[in-house]
Tab-separated table of C-alpha atoms in Angstrom:
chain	number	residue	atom	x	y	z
A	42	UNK	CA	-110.137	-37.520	83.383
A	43	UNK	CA	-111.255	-39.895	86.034
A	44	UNK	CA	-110.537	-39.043	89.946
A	45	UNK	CA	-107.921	-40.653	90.418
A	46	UNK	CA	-105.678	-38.853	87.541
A	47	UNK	CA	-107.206	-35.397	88.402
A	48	UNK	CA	-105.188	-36.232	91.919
A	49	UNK	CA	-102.114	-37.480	90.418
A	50	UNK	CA	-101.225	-34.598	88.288
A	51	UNK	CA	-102.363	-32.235	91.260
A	52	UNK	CA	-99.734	-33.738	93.527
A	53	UNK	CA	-96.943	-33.603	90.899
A	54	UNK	CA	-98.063	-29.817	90.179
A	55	UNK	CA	-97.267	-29.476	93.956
A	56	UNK	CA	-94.012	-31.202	93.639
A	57	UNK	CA	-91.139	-28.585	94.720
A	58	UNK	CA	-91.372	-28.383	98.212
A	59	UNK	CA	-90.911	-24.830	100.345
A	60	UNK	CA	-89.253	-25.948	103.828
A	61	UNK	CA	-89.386	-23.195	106.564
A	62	UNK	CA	-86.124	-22.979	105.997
A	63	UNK	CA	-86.282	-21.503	102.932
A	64	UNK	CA	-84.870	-24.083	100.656
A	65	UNK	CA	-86.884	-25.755	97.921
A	66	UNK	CA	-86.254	-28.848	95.825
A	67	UNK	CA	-85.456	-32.651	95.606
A	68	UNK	CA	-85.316	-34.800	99.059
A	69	UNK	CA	-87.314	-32.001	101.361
A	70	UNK	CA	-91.038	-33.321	100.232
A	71	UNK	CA	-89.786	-37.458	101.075
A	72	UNK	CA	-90.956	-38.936	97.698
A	73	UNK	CA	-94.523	-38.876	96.093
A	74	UNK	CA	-92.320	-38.294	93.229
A	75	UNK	CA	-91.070	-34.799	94.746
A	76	UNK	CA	-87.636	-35.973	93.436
A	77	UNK	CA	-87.826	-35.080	89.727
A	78	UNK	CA	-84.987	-34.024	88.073
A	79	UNK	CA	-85.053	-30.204	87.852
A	80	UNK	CA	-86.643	-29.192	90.672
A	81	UNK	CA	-85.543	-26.675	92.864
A	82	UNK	CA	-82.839	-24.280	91.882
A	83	UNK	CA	-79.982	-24.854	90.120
A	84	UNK	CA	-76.639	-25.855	91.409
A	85	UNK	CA	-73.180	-24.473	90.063
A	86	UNK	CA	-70.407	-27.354	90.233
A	87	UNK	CA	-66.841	-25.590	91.180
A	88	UNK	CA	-64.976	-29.644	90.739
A	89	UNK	CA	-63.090	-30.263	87.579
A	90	UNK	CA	-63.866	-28.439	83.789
A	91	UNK	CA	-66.210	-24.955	84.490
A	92	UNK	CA	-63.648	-23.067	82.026
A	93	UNK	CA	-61.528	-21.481	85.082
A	94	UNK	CA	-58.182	-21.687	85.280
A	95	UNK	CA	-55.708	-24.244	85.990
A	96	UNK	CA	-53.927	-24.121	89.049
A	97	UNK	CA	-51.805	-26.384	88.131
A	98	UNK	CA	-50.177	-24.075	85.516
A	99	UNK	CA	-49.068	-20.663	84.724
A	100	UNK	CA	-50.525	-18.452	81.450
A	101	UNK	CA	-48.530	-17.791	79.197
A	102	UNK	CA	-49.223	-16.201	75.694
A	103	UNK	CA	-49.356	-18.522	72.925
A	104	UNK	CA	-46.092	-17.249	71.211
A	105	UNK	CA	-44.271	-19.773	73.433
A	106	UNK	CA	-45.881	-22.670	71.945
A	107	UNK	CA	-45.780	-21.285	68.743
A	108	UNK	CA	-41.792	-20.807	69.417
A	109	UNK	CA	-41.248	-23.835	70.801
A	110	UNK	CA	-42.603	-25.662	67.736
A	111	UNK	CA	-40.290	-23.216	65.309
A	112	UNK	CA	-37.665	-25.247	67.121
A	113	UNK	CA	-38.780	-29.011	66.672
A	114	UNK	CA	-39.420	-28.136	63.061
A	115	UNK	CA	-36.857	-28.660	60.174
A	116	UNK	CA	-37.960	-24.941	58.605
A	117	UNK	CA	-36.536	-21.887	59.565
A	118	UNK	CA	-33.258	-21.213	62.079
A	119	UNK	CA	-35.106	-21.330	65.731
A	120	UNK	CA	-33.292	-23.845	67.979
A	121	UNK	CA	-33.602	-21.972	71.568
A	122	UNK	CA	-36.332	-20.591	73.474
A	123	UNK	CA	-36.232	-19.114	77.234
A	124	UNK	CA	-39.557	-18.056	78.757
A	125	UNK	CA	-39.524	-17.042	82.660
A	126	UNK	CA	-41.477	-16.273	84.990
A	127	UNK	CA	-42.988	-12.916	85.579
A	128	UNK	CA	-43.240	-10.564	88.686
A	129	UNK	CA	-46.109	-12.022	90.136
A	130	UNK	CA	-45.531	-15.722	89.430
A	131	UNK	CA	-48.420	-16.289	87.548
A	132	UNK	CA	-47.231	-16.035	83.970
A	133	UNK	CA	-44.794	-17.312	81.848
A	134	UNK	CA	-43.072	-14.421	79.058
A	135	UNK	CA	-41.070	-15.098	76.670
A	136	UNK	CA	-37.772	-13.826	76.528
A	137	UNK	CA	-35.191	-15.595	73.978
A	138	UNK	CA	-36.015	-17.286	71.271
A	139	UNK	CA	-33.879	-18.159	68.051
A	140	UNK	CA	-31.367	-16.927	66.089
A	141	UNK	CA	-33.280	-15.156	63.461
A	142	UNK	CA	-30.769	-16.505	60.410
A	143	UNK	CA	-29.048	-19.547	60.272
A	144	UNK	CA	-28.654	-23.025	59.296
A	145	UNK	CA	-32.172	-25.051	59.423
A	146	UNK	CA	-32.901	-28.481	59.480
A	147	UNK	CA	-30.103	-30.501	60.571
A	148	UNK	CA	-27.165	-27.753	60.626
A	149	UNK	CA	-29.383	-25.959	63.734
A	150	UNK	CA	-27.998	-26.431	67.230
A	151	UNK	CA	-28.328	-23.968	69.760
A	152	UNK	CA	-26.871	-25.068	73.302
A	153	UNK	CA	-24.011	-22.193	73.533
A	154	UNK	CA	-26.458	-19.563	72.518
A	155	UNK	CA	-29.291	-20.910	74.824
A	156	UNK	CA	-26.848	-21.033	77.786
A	157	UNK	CA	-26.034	-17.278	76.993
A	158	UNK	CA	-29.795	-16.463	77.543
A	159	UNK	CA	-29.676	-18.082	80.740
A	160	UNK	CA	-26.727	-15.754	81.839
A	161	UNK	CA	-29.035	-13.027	81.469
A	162	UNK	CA	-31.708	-13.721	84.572
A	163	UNK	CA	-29.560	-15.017	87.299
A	164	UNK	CA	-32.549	-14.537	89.421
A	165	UNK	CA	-35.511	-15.498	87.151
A	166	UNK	CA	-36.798	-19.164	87.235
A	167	UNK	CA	-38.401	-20.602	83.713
A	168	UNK	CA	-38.760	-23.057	81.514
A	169	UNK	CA	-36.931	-23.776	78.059
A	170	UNK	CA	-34.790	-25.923	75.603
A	171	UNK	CA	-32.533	-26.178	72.811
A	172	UNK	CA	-31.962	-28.357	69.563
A	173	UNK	CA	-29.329	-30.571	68.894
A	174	UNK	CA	-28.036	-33.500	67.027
A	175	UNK	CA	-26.909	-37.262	67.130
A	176	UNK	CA	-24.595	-37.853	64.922
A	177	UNK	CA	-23.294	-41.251	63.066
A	178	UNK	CA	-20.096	-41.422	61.403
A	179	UNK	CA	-19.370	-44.658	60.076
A	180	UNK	CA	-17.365	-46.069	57.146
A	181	UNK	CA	-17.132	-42.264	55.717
A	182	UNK	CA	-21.243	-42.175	56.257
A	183	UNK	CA	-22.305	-39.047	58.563
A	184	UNK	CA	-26.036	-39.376	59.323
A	185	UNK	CA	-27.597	-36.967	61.875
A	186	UNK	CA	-30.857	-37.168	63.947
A	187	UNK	CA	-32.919	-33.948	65.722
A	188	UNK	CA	-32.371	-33.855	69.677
A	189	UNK	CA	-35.057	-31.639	71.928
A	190	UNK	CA	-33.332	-30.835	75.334
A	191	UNK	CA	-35.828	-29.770	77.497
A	192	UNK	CA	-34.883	-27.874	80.506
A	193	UNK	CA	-36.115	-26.575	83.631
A	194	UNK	CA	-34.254	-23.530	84.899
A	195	UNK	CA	-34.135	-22.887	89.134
A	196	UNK	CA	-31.296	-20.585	89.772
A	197	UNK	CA	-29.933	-19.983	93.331
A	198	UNK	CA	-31.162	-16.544	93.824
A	199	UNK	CA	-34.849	-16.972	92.123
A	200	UNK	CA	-37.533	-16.787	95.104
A	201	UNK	CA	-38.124	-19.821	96.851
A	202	UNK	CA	-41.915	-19.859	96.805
A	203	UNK	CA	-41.016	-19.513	92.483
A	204	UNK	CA	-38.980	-22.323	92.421
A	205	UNK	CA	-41.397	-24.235	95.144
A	206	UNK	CA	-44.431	-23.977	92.309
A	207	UNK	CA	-42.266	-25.350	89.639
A	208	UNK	CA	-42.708	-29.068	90.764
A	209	UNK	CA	-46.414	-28.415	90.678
A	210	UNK	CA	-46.045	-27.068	86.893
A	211	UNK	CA	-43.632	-29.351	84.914
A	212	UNK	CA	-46.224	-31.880	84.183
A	213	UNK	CA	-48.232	-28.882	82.337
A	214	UNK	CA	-45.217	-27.226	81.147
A	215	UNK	CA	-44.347	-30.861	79.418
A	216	UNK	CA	-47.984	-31.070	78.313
A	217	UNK	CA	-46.686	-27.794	75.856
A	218	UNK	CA	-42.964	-28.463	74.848
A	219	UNK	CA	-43.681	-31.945	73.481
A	220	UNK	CA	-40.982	-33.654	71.666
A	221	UNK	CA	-38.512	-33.510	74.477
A	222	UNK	CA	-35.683	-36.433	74.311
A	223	UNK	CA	-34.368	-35.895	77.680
A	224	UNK	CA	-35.470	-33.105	80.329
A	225	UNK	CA	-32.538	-31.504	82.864
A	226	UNK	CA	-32.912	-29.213	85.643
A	227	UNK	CA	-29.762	-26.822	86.117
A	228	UNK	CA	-29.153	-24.076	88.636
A	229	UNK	CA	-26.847	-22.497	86.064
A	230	UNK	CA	-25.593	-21.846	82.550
A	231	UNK	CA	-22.745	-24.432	83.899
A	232	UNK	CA	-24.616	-27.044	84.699
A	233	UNK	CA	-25.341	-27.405	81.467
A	234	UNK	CA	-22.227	-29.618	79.840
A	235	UNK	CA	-21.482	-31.737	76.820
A	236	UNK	CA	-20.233	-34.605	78.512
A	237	UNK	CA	-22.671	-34.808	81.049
A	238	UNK	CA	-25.560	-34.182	78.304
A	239	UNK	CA	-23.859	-37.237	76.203
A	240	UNK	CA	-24.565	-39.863	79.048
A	241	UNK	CA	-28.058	-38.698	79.804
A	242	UNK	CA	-28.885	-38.872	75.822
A	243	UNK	CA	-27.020	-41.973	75.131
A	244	UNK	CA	-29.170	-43.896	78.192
A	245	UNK	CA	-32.110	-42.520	76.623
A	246	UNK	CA	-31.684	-44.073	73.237
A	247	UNK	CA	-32.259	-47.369	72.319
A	248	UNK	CA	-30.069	-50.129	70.925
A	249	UNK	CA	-28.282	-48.515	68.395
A	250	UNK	CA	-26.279	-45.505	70.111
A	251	UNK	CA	-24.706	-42.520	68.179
A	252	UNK	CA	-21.633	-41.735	68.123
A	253	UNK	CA	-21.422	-38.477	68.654
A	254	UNK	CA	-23.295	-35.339	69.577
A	255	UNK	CA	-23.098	-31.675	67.827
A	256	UNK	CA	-24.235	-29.395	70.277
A	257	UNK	CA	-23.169	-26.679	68.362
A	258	UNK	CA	-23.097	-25.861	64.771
A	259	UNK	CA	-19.635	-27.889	63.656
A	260	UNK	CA	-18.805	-28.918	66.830
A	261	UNK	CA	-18.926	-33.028	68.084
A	262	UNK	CA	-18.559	-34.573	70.946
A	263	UNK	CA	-17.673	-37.826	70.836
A	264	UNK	CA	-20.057	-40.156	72.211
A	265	UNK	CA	-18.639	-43.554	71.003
A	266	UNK	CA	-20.238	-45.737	73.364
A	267	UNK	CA	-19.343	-49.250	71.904
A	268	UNK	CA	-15.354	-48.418	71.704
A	269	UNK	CA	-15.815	-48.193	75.464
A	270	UNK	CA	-17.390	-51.396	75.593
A	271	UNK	CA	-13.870	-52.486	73.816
């Protein structure tokens, strides 16, 4: 090698720089090169991916998911599901889900039986929904379409600093229980009526408006929205 390489590759040998501090790598040795990828030691980055957890959502086992999908599908009787929070706040369990026989498909609708759940935990905020269906009847033609209700529960007496992290969580929460056709947030089993869930679906659909809405296996509510236009 001629001179003038033998002192190139000497200088990039001596490349990671000691300061007196202590610290080694990129930016103390001012260039000649001392900036090469790699040198020094390595840095962790704490911003964004790095496996942790989100903070921006509770856990929660995946039996929720998997029940909350058991509802949006046309197999098998599951049109509720109720998971709350638990004693710490950082988890979601699930606590209601079903019924376990009944009508599937189309004949499932589970509002009276998921308000019933809610009766339960007077105190305990979660997350939830329930199945339902728009119905047609016209000219002695009944057609019915699957409703998703999804619903965000914040009774009175739940902690504050509980209820406080929900806001934070429903975009994750939403992120899981997909398939949603309107989303309400009640206080109580109460809040959660026929009439007023007919006007929230009905300015949720498009053009062509049901008219009616079984909430409950055999039971419509009439939801006629052009004979009011009449």
């Amino acid at each position: 090698l001629s001179t003038t390489a033998s002192i190139l590759m000497a200088a990039q040998e001596a490349s990671i720089v000691t300061t007196t501090g202590g610290i080694e790598g990129a930016g103390a040795g001012g260039g000649l090169g001392l900036n090469a990828p790699g040198a020094g030691p390595k840095v962790n980055h704490f911003a964004g991916g790095g496996g942790g957890k989100r903070k921006d959502r509770p856990d929660f086992p995946e039996e929720i998911a998997q029940k909350w999908e058991s509802m949006l599908s046309d197999e098998g009787p599951c049109c509720y599901m109720l998971a709350i929070y638990s004693a710490n706040g950082k988890a979601l369990e699930l606590v209601a889900s079903g019924p376990d026989e009944g009508p599937d498909g189309l004949g499932k609708c589970g509002m009276d039986m998921f308000k019933a759940e809610l009766e339960k935990y007077p105190d305990k905020a979660g997350w939830g929904g329930f199945r339902c269906n728009a119905v047609d009847n016209r000219q002695n033609t009944i057609s019915k379409r699957a409703k998703i209700i999804f619903v965000q529960y914040m009774p009175e007496s739940a902690p504050a600093m509980r209820k406080a992290k929900m806001g934070p969580h429903k975009g994750a929460m939403k992120e899981t229980f997909t398939g949603a056709h309107c989303d309400i947030v009640v206080e109580k089993p109460e809040d959660i009526a026929a009439d007023e869930l007919v006007k929230t679906l009905q300015a949720a659909t498009g053009a062509h408006k049901p008219n009616g809405y079984e909430f409950n296996v055999g039971e419509i509510t009439d939801a006629d929205y052009y004979k009011d236009l009449s």
